[in-house]
PDB file of C-alpha atoms and ligand atoms in Angstrom:
ATOM      1  CA  MET A 294      -0.018   0.197  -0.205  1.00  0.00           C
ATOM      2  CA  THR A 295       1.302   3.418  -0.729  1.00  0.00           C
ATOM      3  CA  SER A 296       0.488   6.265   1.122  1.00  0.00           C
ATOM      4  CA  LYS A 297       1.585  10.236   1.654  1.00  0.00           C
ATOM      5  CA  THR A 298       5.163   8.730   2.725  1.00  0.00           C
ATOM      6  CA  SER A 299       5.830   7.254  -0.693  1.00  0.00           C
ATOM      7  CA  GLU A 300       5.853   8.078  -4.498  1.00  0.00           C
ATOM      8  CA  VAL A 301       8.159  11.098  -3.517  1.00  0.00           C
ATOM      9  CA  GLY A 302       8.855  11.903  -7.443  1.00  0.00           C
ATOM     10  CA  LYS A 303       5.363  12.281  -8.210  1.00  0.00           C
ATOM     11  CA  GLN A 304       3.736  13.873  -4.966  1.00  0.00           C
ATOM     12  CA  TYR A 305       6.184  16.571  -5.038  1.00  0.00           C
ATOM     13  CA  SER A 306       7.447  17.717  -8.326  1.00  0.00           C
ATOM     14  CA  ASP A 307       6.187  21.017  -7.687  1.00  0.00           C
ATOM     15  CA  SER A 308       3.740  22.231  -4.781  1.00  0.00           C
ATOM     16  CA  GLN A 309       0.050  21.347  -6.154  1.00  0.00           C
ATOM     17  CA  LYS A 310      -0.621  18.628  -4.097  1.00  0.00           C
ATOM     18  CA  LEU A 311       1.242  19.532  -1.045  1.00  0.00           C
ATOM     19  CA  ALA A 312      -1.065  22.741  -1.448  1.00  0.00           C
ATOM     20  CA  ALA A 313      -3.931  20.646  -1.355  1.00  0.00           C
ATOM     21  CA  ARG A 314      -3.272  19.381   2.412  1.00  0.00           C
ATOM     22  CA  ALA A 315      -1.756  23.075   3.250  1.00  0.00           C
ATOM     23  CA  ARG A 316      -4.974  24.710   2.473  1.00  0.00           C
ATOM     24  CA  ILE A 317      -7.133  22.710   4.822  1.00  0.00           C
ATOM     25  CA  LYS A 318      -5.029  23.450   7.513  1.00  0.00           C
ATOM     26  CA  SER A 319      -4.503  27.288   6.995  1.00  0.00           C
ATOM     27  CA  LYS A 320      -8.253  27.203   6.182  1.00  0.00           C
ATOM     28  CA  TYR A 321      -9.495  25.747   9.239  1.00  0.00           C
ATOM     29  CA  LYS A 322      -6.902  25.781  12.360  1.00  0.00           C
ATOM     30  CA  ILE A 323      -7.729  27.058  15.400  1.00  0.00           C
ATOM     31  CA  ALA A 324      -4.507  28.075  17.173  1.00  0.00           C
ATOM     32  CA  GLU A 325      -3.199  30.933  18.989  1.00  0.00           C
ATOM     33  CA  VAL A 326      -0.135  31.234  17.016  1.00  0.00           C
ATOM     34  CA  GLY A 327      -0.039  29.624  13.598  1.00  0.00           C
ATOM     35  CA  TRP A 328       2.444  26.480  12.911  1.00  0.00           C
ATOM     36  CA  TYR A 329       5.275  28.236  11.063  1.00  0.00           C
ATOM     37  CA  PRO A 330       5.316  31.062  13.523  1.00  0.00           C
ATOM     38  CA  TRP A 331       4.906  28.736  16.368  1.00  0.00           C
ATOM     39  CA  VAL A 332       7.819  26.622  14.993  1.00  0.00           C
ATOM     40  CA  ALA A 333      10.038  29.711  14.409  1.00  0.00           C
ATOM     41  CA  ARG A 334       9.868  30.735  18.290  1.00  0.00           C
ATOM     42  CA  GLN A 335      11.181  27.317  18.932  1.00  0.00           C
ATOM     43  CA  LEU A 336      14.593  27.502  17.007  1.00  0.00           C
ATOM     44  CA  PRO A 337      17.585  28.738  18.642  1.00  0.00           C
ATOM     45  CA  LEU A 338      18.802  30.467  15.610  1.00  0.00           C
ATOM     46  CA  GLN A 339      21.218  33.593  15.859  1.00  0.00           C
ATOM     47  CA  ALA A 340      22.100  36.269  13.734  1.00  0.00           C
ATOM     48  CA  ARG A 341      24.547  35.386  10.838  1.00  0.00           C
ATOM     49  CA  ASP A 342      23.787  31.460  11.464  1.00  0.00           C
ATOM     50  CA  ARG A 343      24.496  29.349   8.462  1.00  0.00           C
ATOM     51  CA  ALA A 344      20.958  27.363   8.010  1.00  0.00           C
ATOM     52  CA  LEU A 345      20.402  24.280   5.815  1.00  0.00           C
ATOM     53  CA  ASP A 346      16.405  24.006   5.604  1.00  0.00           C
ATOM     54  CA  ILE A 347      16.579  19.960   3.788  1.00  0.00           C
ATOM     55  CA  GLY A 348      13.320  19.034   2.281  1.00  0.00           C
ATOM     56  CA  CYS A 349      12.281  22.644   2.237  1.00  0.00           C
ATOM     57  CA  GLY A 350       9.511  22.321  -0.172  1.00  0.00           C
ATOM     58  CA  PRO A 351       8.174  25.359  -1.605  1.00  0.00           C
ATOM     59  CA  GLY A 352       9.845  27.768   1.209  1.00  0.00           C
ATOM     60  CA  TRP A 353       6.780  28.610   2.528  1.00  0.00           C
ATOM     61  CA  PHE A 354       8.227  28.540   6.094  1.00  0.00           C
ATOM     62  CA  TRP A 355      10.778  31.081   5.417  1.00  0.00           C
ATOM     63  CA  GLU A 356       8.212  33.494   3.880  1.00  0.00           C
ATOM     64  CA  ALA A 357       6.111  33.118   6.913  1.00  0.00           C
ATOM     65  CA  VAL A 358       8.570  33.865   9.425  1.00  0.00           C
ATOM     66  CA  VAL A 359      11.051  36.101   7.982  1.00  0.00           C
ATOM     67  CA  SER A 360      10.373  39.046   9.814  1.00  0.00           C
ATOM     68  CA  VAL A 361      10.410  37.500  13.491  1.00  0.00           C
ATOM     69  CA  LEU A 362      13.942  35.658  12.478  1.00  0.00           C
ATOM     70  CA  PRO A 363      17.460  37.315  13.569  1.00  0.00           C
ATOM     71  CA  GLU A 364      19.277  39.113  11.253  1.00  0.00           C
ATOM     72  CA  ARG A 365      21.815  38.019   8.622  1.00  0.00           C
ATOM     73  CA  LEU A 366      21.093  34.182   8.082  1.00  0.00           C
ATOM     74  CA  ASP A 367      22.715  32.559   5.562  1.00  0.00           C
ATOM     75  CA  LEU A 368      20.073  30.541   3.877  1.00  0.00           C
ATOM     76  CA  THR A 369      20.415  26.835   1.935  1.00  0.00           C
ATOM     77  CA  LEU A 370      17.317  25.607   0.618  1.00  0.00           C
ATOM     78  CA  ALA A 371      17.560  21.869  -0.257  1.00  0.00           C
ATOM     79  CA  ASP A 372      15.143  19.400  -1.262  1.00  0.00           C
ATOM     80  CA  LEU A 373      15.032  16.011  -3.621  1.00  0.00           C
ATOM     81  CA  SER A 374      12.689  17.840  -5.943  1.00  0.00           C
ATOM     82  CA  PRO A 375      14.374  20.450  -8.692  1.00  0.00           C
ATOM     83  CA  GLY A 376      10.919  21.929  -9.296  1.00  0.00           C
ATOM     84  CA  MET A 377      10.482  22.629  -5.007  1.00  0.00           C
ATOM     85  CA  VAL A 378      13.874  23.801  -5.044  1.00  0.00           C
ATOM     86  CA  GLN A 379      13.479  26.189  -8.180  1.00  0.00           C
ATOM     87  CA  GLU A 380      10.022  27.582  -6.114  1.00  0.00           C
ATOM     88  CA  ALA A 381      11.958  27.972  -2.768  1.00  0.00           C
ATOM     89  CA  ILE A 382      14.363  30.173  -4.381  1.00  0.00           C
ATOM     90  CA  GLU A 383      12.144  32.334  -6.305  1.00  0.00           C
ATOM     91  CA  ARG A 384      10.089  32.654  -3.417  1.00  0.00           C
ATOM     92  CA  CYS A 385      12.766  33.471  -0.947  1.00  0.00           C
ATOM     93  CA  GLN A 386      15.492  35.355  -2.848  1.00  0.00           C
ATOM     94  CA  THR A 387      14.108  38.886  -2.302  1.00  0.00           C
ATOM     95  CA  LEU A 388      13.762  38.209   1.324  1.00  0.00           C
ATOM     96  CA  PRO A 389      16.005  39.954   3.670  1.00  0.00           C
ATOM     97  CA  PHE A 390      18.678  37.037   4.275  1.00  0.00           C
ATOM     98  CA  THR A 391      22.280  37.454   4.016  1.00  0.00           C
ATOM     99  CA  SER A 392      22.128  35.052   1.229  1.00  0.00           C
ATOM    100  CA  VAL A 393      20.014  32.405  -0.087  1.00  0.00           C
ATOM    101  CA  GLN A 394      21.362  29.470  -1.922  1.00  0.00           C
ATOM    102  CA  GLY A 395      19.451  26.283  -3.502  1.00  0.00           C
ATOM    103  CA  ARG A 396      20.248  22.956  -3.822  1.00  0.00           C
ATOM    104  CA  GLN A 397      18.522  19.604  -5.056  1.00  0.00           C
ATOM    105  CA  ALA A 398      20.184  17.434  -2.597  1.00  0.00           C
ATOM    106  CA  ASP A 399      18.867  14.096  -1.054  1.00  0.00           C
ATOM    107  CA  ALA A 400      18.718  13.998   2.700  1.00  0.00           C
ATOM    108  CA  SER A 401      20.281  10.384   2.964  1.00  0.00           C
ATOM    109  CA  ALA A 402      23.353  11.765   1.516  1.00  0.00           C
ATOM    110  CA  LEU A 403      24.011  15.460   1.985  1.00  0.00           C
ATOM    111  CA  PRO A 404      26.606  16.790  -0.275  1.00  0.00           C
ATOM    112  CA  PHE A 405      27.489  19.746   1.373  1.00  0.00           C
ATOM    113  CA  GLU A 406      30.747  20.433   3.544  1.00  0.00           C
ATOM    114  CA  GLU A 407      30.854  18.689   6.750  1.00  0.00           C
ATOM    115  CA  GLY A 408      30.640  20.813  10.037  1.00  0.00           C
ATOM    116  CA  SER A 409      29.544  23.764   7.797  1.00  0.00           C
ATOM    117  CA  PHE A 410      25.777  24.688   9.568  1.00  0.00           C
ATOM    118  CA  ASP A 411      24.700  26.472  12.561  1.00  0.00           C
ATOM    119  CA  ALA A 412      21.418  25.002  12.190  1.00  0.00           C
ATOM    120  CA  VAL A 413      19.771  22.265  10.198  1.00  0.00           C
ATOM    121  CA  ILE A 414      16.138  22.258   9.689  1.00  0.00           C
ATOM    122  CA  ALA A 415      13.939  19.348   8.442  1.00  0.00           C
ATOM    123  CA  MET A 416      10.748  19.961   8.565  1.00  0.00           C
ATOM    124  CA  HIS A 417       7.924  17.164   7.860  1.00  0.00           C
ATOM    125  CA  MET A 418      10.083  15.390   5.847  1.00  0.00           C
ATOM    126  CA  LEU A 419      12.491  12.253   7.434  1.00  0.00           C
ATOM    127  CA  TYR A 420       9.216   9.955   6.943  1.00  0.00           C
ATOM    128  CA  HIS A 421      10.210   9.755   3.263  1.00  0.00           C
ATOM    129  CA  LEU A 422      13.638   8.301   3.859  1.00  0.00           C
ATOM    130  CA  PRO A 423      14.115   4.678   3.643  1.00  0.00           C
ATOM    131  CA  ALA A 424      16.178   5.053   6.665  1.00  0.00           C
ATOM    132  CA  PRO A 425      15.451   8.370   8.676  1.00  0.00           C
ATOM    133  CA  ALA A 426      18.416   7.341  10.888  1.00  0.00           C
ATOM    134  CA  LYS A 427      20.700   7.973   8.112  1.00  0.00           C
ATOM    135  CA  GLY A 428      19.199  11.321   7.354  1.00  0.00           C
ATOM    136  CA  ILE A 429      19.429  12.056  10.575  1.00  0.00           C
ATOM    137  CA  ALA A 430      23.137  11.125  10.935  1.00  0.00           C
ATOM    138  CA  GLU A 431      23.773  12.815   7.709  1.00  0.00           C
ATOM    139  CA  THR A 432      22.229  16.197   9.862  1.00  0.00           C
ATOM    140  CA  TYR A 433      24.956  15.618  12.357  1.00  0.00           C
ATOM    141  CA  ARG A 434      27.800  15.404   9.729  1.00  0.00           C
ATOM    142  CA  MET A 435      26.771  18.752   8.407  1.00  0.00           C
ATOM    143  CA  LEU A 436      26.297  20.781  11.846  1.00  0.00           C
ATOM    144  CA  LYS A 437      29.220  22.679  13.498  1.00  0.00           C
ATOM    145  CA  PRO A 438      30.036  21.634  17.183  1.00  0.00           C
ATOM    146  CA  GLY A 439      27.428  23.654  18.957  1.00  0.00           C
ATOM    147  CA  GLY A 440      24.917  23.603  16.149  1.00  0.00           C
ATOM    148  CA  PHE A 441      21.561  22.097  16.349  1.00  0.00           C
ATOM    149  CA  LEU A 442      18.976  19.861  14.462  1.00  0.00           C
ATOM    150  CA  ALA A 443      15.355  20.864  14.311  1.00  0.00           C
ATOM    151  CA  VAL A 444      12.950  18.348  13.159  1.00  0.00           C
ATOM    152  CA  THR A 445       9.024  18.252  12.825  1.00  0.00           C
ATOM    153  CA  THR A 446       6.777  15.363  12.562  1.00  0.00           C
ATOM    154  CA  SER A 447       3.380  14.300  13.375  1.00  0.00           C
ATOM    155  CA  GLY A 448       2.375  12.179  16.385  1.00  0.00           C
ATOM    156  CA  ALA A 449       0.263   9.296  16.016  1.00  0.00           C
ATOM    157  CA  ARG A 450      -3.491  10.528  16.629  1.00  0.00           C
ATOM    158  CA  ASN A 451      -2.837  13.789  14.524  1.00  0.00           C
ATOM    159  CA  MET A 452      -5.852  14.471  12.342  1.00  0.00           C
ATOM    160  CA  ARG A 453      -7.567  10.776  13.297  1.00  0.00           C
ATOM    161  CA  LYS A 454     -10.933  11.919  12.391  1.00  0.00           C
ATOM    162  CA  MET A 455      -9.689  12.562   9.107  1.00  0.00           C
ATOM    163  CA  TYR A 456      -7.217   9.724   7.891  1.00  0.00           C
ATOM    164  CA  GLU A 457     -10.025   7.583   9.429  1.00  0.00           C
ATOM    165  CA  LEU A 458     -11.994   7.872   6.420  1.00  0.00           C
ATOM    166  CA  THR A 459      -9.089   6.626   4.297  1.00  0.00           C
ATOM    167  CA  THR A 460     -10.049   3.014   5.040  1.00  0.00           C
ATOM    168  CA  VAL A 461     -12.506   3.041   2.228  1.00  0.00           C
ATOM    169  CA  PHE A 462      -9.102   2.825   0.229  1.00  0.00           C
ATOM    170  CA  GLY A 463      -7.860  -0.164   2.760  1.00  0.00           C
ATOM    171  CA  SER A 464      -5.559   2.641   4.543  1.00  0.00           C
ATOM    172  CA  SER A 465      -4.795   2.585   8.181  1.00  0.00           C
ATOM    173  CA  PRO A 466      -7.129   4.831   9.915  1.00  0.00           C
ATOM    174  CA  SER A 467      -3.975   7.159  11.115  1.00  0.00           C
ATOM    175  CA  ASP A 468      -1.478   9.755   9.664  1.00  0.00           C
ATOM    176  CA  PRO A 469       1.310   7.507   7.296  1.00  0.00           C
ATOM    177  CA  ALA A 470       3.966   9.870   8.347  1.00  0.00           C
ATOM    178  CA  ALA A 471       3.174   9.193  12.141  1.00  0.00           C
ATOM    179  CA  ALA A 472       3.210   5.639  11.362  1.00  0.00           C
ATOM    180  CA  THR A 473       6.674   5.898   9.647  1.00  0.00           C
ATOM    181  CA  PHE A 474       8.255   8.577  11.940  1.00  0.00           C
ATOM    182  CA  GLY A 475       6.151   9.745  14.786  1.00  0.00           C
ATOM    183  CA  PHE A 476       7.157  11.249  18.027  1.00  0.00           C
ATOM    184  CA  ASP A 477       8.468   8.102  19.587  1.00  0.00           C
ATOM    185  CA  THR A 478      10.634   7.351  16.618  1.00  0.00           C
ATOM    186  CA  ALA A 479      12.066  11.114  16.376  1.00  0.00           C
ATOM    187  CA  ASP A 480      12.528  10.970  19.962  1.00  0.00           C
ATOM    188  CA  ARG A 481      14.614   7.762  20.001  1.00  0.00           C
ATOM    189  CA  LEU A 482      16.766   7.988  16.861  1.00  0.00           C
ATOM    190  CA  MET A 483      17.577  11.703  17.703  1.00  0.00           C
ATOM    191  CA  ARG A 484      18.592  11.029  21.055  1.00  0.00           C
ATOM    192  CA  SER A 485      20.541   8.053  20.174  1.00  0.00           C
ATOM    193  CA  GLN A 486      22.512  10.068  17.393  1.00  0.00           C
ATOM    194  CA  PHE A 487      23.032  13.705  19.620  1.00  0.00           C
ATOM    195  CA  GLY A 488      22.727  11.996  23.138  1.00  0.00           C
ATOM    196  CA  ASN A 489      19.907  14.676  23.606  1.00  0.00           C
ATOM    197  CA  VAL A 490      16.478  15.961  22.478  1.00  0.00           C
ATOM    198  CA  THR A 491      13.891  18.371  23.618  1.00  0.00           C
ATOM    199  CA  MET A 492      10.072  18.303  22.211  1.00  0.00           C
ATOM    200  CA  SER A 493       7.134  20.656  22.313  1.00  0.00           C
ATOM    201  CA  GLN A 494       3.942  20.138  20.699  1.00  0.00           C
ATOM    202  CA  HIS A 495       2.094  22.684  18.857  1.00  0.00           C
ATOM    203  CA  PRO A 496      -1.477  23.639  20.671  1.00  0.00           C
ATOM    204  CA  ALA A 497      -4.197  23.362  17.790  1.00  0.00           C
ATOM    205  CA  ARG A 498      -7.240  21.475  16.082  1.00  0.00           C
ATOM    206  CA  LEU A 499      -9.199  21.960  13.060  1.00  0.00           C
ATOM    207  CA  ARG A 500     -12.895  23.087  12.581  1.00  0.00           C
ATOM    208  CA  ILE A 501     -13.669  21.635   9.111  1.00  0.00           C
ATOM    209  CA  THR A 502     -16.979  23.122   7.659  1.00  0.00           C
ATOM    210  CA  GLU A 503     -16.189  22.253   3.617  1.00  0.00           C
ATOM    211  CA  PRO A 504     -16.400  18.366   2.797  1.00  0.00           C
ATOM    212  CA  GLU A 505     -15.045  19.141  -0.378  1.00  0.00           C
ATOM    213  CA  ASP A 506     -11.935  20.343   1.360  1.00  0.00           C
ATOM    214  CA  VAL A 507     -11.319  16.906   2.945  1.00  0.00           C
ATOM    215  CA  PHE A 508     -11.862  15.004  -0.413  1.00  0.00           C
ATOM    216  CA  LEU A 509      -9.256  17.313  -1.882  1.00  0.00           C
ATOM    217  CA  ALA A 510      -6.611  16.795   0.814  1.00  0.00           C
ATOM    218  CA  LEU A 511      -7.125  12.794   1.025  1.00  0.00           C
ATOM    219  CA  THR A 512      -7.174  12.510  -3.017  1.00  0.00           C
ATOM    220  CA  SER A 513      -3.766  14.616  -2.714  1.00  0.00           C
ATOM    221  CA  TYR A 514      -1.735  11.505  -2.051  1.00  0.00           C
ATOM    222  CA  PRO A 515      -1.390   7.790  -3.060  1.00  0.00           C
ATOM    223  CA  PRO A 516      -3.664   5.647  -2.690  1.00  0.00           C
ATOM    224  CA  GLY A 517      -6.562   8.757  -2.942  1.00  0.00           C
ATOM    225  CA  ASP A 518      -4.976  10.398  -6.198  1.00  0.00           C
ATOM    226  CA  GLY A 519      -5.247   7.029  -8.286  1.00  0.00           C
ATOM    227  CA  ALA A 520      -8.025   6.046  -6.593  1.00  0.00           C
ATOM    228  CA  LYS A 521     -11.106   4.863  -8.957  1.00  0.00           C
ATOM    229  CA  GLU A 522     -14.581   6.366  -9.339  1.00  0.00           C
ATOM    230  CA  PRO A 523     -16.357   3.362  -7.011  1.00  0.00           C
ATOM    231  CA  GLN A 524     -13.769   4.174  -4.224  1.00  0.00           C
ATOM    232  CA  LEU A 525     -14.163   7.875  -4.691  1.00  0.00           C
ATOM    233  CA  ALA A 526     -17.797   7.667  -4.564  1.00  0.00           C
ATOM    234  CA  ALA A 527     -17.261   5.342  -1.022  1.00  0.00           C
ATOM    235  CA  LEU A 528     -15.002   8.429   0.020  1.00  0.00           C
ATOM    236  CA  ARG A 529     -17.532  11.188  -0.445  1.00  0.00           C
ATOM    237  CA  LYS A 530     -20.224   8.837   1.281  1.00  0.00           C
ATOM    238  CA  ALA A 531     -17.946   8.588   4.376  1.00  0.00           C
ATOM    239  CA  ILE A 532     -17.050  12.082   4.395  1.00  0.00           C
ATOM    240  CA  GLY A 533     -20.678  13.079   3.970  1.00  0.00           C
ATOM    241  CA  SER A 534     -21.462  10.588   7.027  1.00  0.00           C
ATOM    242  CA  ALA A 535     -18.870  12.233   9.123  1.00  0.00           C
ATOM    243  CA  PHE A 536     -20.065  15.730   8.309  1.00  0.00           C
ATOM    244  CA  GLN A 537     -23.478  14.866   9.446  1.00  0.00           C
ATOM    245  CA  LEU A 538     -22.520  13.240  12.501  1.00  0.00           C
ATOM    246  CA  GLY A 539     -21.149  16.789  13.570  1.00  0.00           C
ATOM    247  CA  ASN A 540     -24.390  18.577  12.552  1.00  0.00           C
ATOM    248  CA  GLY A 541     -21.992  19.704   9.129  1.00  0.00           C
ATOM    249  CA  VAL A 542     -18.524  20.081  11.019  1.00  0.00           C
ATOM    250  CA  LEU A 543     -15.745  17.897  11.129  1.00  0.00           C
ATOM    251  CA  GLU A 544     -13.596  18.759  14.400  1.00  0.00           C
ATOM    252  CA  VAL A 545     -10.079  17.162  14.125  1.00  0.00           C
ATOM    253  CA  ASP A 546      -7.555  17.289  16.693  1.00  0.00           C
ATOM    254  CA  LYS A 547      -3.779  18.007  15.803  1.00  0.00           C
ATOM    255  CA  GLU A 548      -0.567  16.593  16.681  1.00  0.00           C
ATOM    256  CA  ASP A 549       2.838  17.949  15.506  1.00  0.00           C
ATOM    257  CA  GLY A 550       5.398  19.293  16.729  1.00  0.00           C
ATOM    258  CA  PRO A 551       9.476  19.934  16.342  1.00  0.00           C
ATOM    259  CA  PHE A 552      12.374  18.189  18.033  1.00  0.00           C
ATOM    260  CA  LEU A 553      15.327  19.995  19.059  1.00  0.00           C
ATOM    261  CA  SER A 554      18.886  18.141  19.630  1.00  0.00           C
ATOM    262  CA  ARG A 555      22.622  19.943  19.745  1.00  0.00           C
ATOM    263  CA  LYS A 556      25.506  18.629  18.666  1.00  0.00           C
ATOM    264  CA  VAL A 557      27.780  18.663  22.026  1.00  0.00           C
ATOM    265  CA  ALA A 558      30.458  21.270  21.065  1.00  0.00           C
TER     266      ALA A 558
HETATM  267  C1  SAM B 838       5.709  17.384   3.585  1.00  0.00           C
HETATM  268  S1  SAM B 838       6.930  18.536   2.486  1.00  0.00           S
HETATM  269  C2  SAM B 838       7.506  19.537   3.393  1.00  0.00           C
HETATM  270  C3  SAM B 838       7.833  20.725   3.111  1.00  0.00           C
HETATM  271  C4  SAM B 838       8.639  21.965   3.858  1.00  0.00           C
HETATM  272  N1  SAM B 838       9.720  21.130   4.797  1.00  0.00           N
HETATM  273  C5  SAM B 838       7.539  22.315   4.927  1.00  0.00           C
HETATM  274  O1  SAM B 838       7.133  21.778   6.166  1.00  0.00           O
HETATM  275  O2  SAM B 838       6.769  23.233   4.641  1.00  0.00           O
HETATM  276  C6  SAM B 838       8.137  17.228   2.588  1.00  0.00           C
HETATM  277  C7  SAM B 838       9.357  17.462   1.311  1.00  0.00           C
HETATM  278  O3  SAM B 838      10.574  16.710   1.680  1.00  0.00           O
HETATM  279  C8  SAM B 838      11.039  16.212   0.317  1.00  0.00           C
HETATM  280  N2  SAM B 838      11.870  15.290   0.353  1.00  0.00           N
HETATM  281  C9  SAM B 838      11.137  13.928   0.201  1.00  0.00           C
HETATM  282  N3  SAM B 838      12.392  12.969  -0.006  1.00  0.00           N
HETATM  283  C10 SAM B 838      13.330  13.559   0.385  1.00  0.00           C
HETATM  284  C11 SAM B 838      14.938  13.533   0.428  1.00  0.00           C
HETATM  285  N4  SAM B 838      15.168  11.992   0.536  1.00  0.00           N
HETATM  286  N5  SAM B 838      15.659  14.252   0.493  1.00  0.00           N
HETATM  287  C12 SAM B 838      15.324  15.575   0.366  1.00  0.00           C
HETATM  288  N6  SAM B 838      13.828  15.925   0.416  1.00  0.00           N
HETATM  289  C13 SAM B 838      12.833  15.166   0.228  1.00  0.00           C
HETATM  290  C14 SAM B 838       9.993  16.728  -0.697  1.00  0.00           C
HETATM  291  O4  SAM B 838      10.170  16.757  -2.128  1.00  0.00           O
HETATM  292  C15 SAM B 838       9.134  18.061  -0.503  1.00  0.00           C
HETATM  293  O5  SAM B 838       9.642  18.901  -0.855  1.00  0.00           O
END
């Protein structure tokens, strides 16, 4: 069974499919502070740091938080998808960083100089790697002594009420990202590589009012994106029943957070 964590080349040739999932969060999220600004607050970045964002996607994070970041950052945007790197560069090159560079790169074999970054950031991407431990070891290699790694991922109960609807495709009722690289795995692998890790959870939930947005999000990745008409009809029916049960609303709990580790100096 393929899922959100697989068929990376097809899913991320550009930001279109990712945007269908991001839309549901930005449109319906109830949180005192939005995800990206909240993550930015947790990062111990300092002025003039050299930061690597691996799996940067379209660079949305940096555009959203640049105004609250320390000054004069040198930013390297890297992603397996050349389309994502190009989009991230276009979005970020005019933002007030000291420099912005882009590079197509695989997190499992990073092509940068060893010990050359103060910060490595890997947001919601390590679950795509065949061996996330290898990706974490690579980030360790890239960091200067005293530098930090920030990883974000989702917990096992993330958006459960929504993922339960994918059982019509034969999928598991939980977030596939969390099944591959959830909170426990992130904690264990980062602690094992760095000897230290801290975690915080973003307080947020979704209150979804449009069934079509759920349909679009759940058909933005495998197997939903290739589902045949009878399965799509079954999905629409399941979504309809869930909204009916909630009197026209689908209440969904979020479970996401950043994990931070420091390379001991
Ligand atoms: C869910 S998106 C996250 C994007 C961004 N980090 C964010 O949080 O907005 C996952 C990203 O990881 C990238 N990716 C997947 N496997 C990768 C790998 N092995 N090395 C580098 N990037 C990878 C994908 O192309 C995609 O842009």
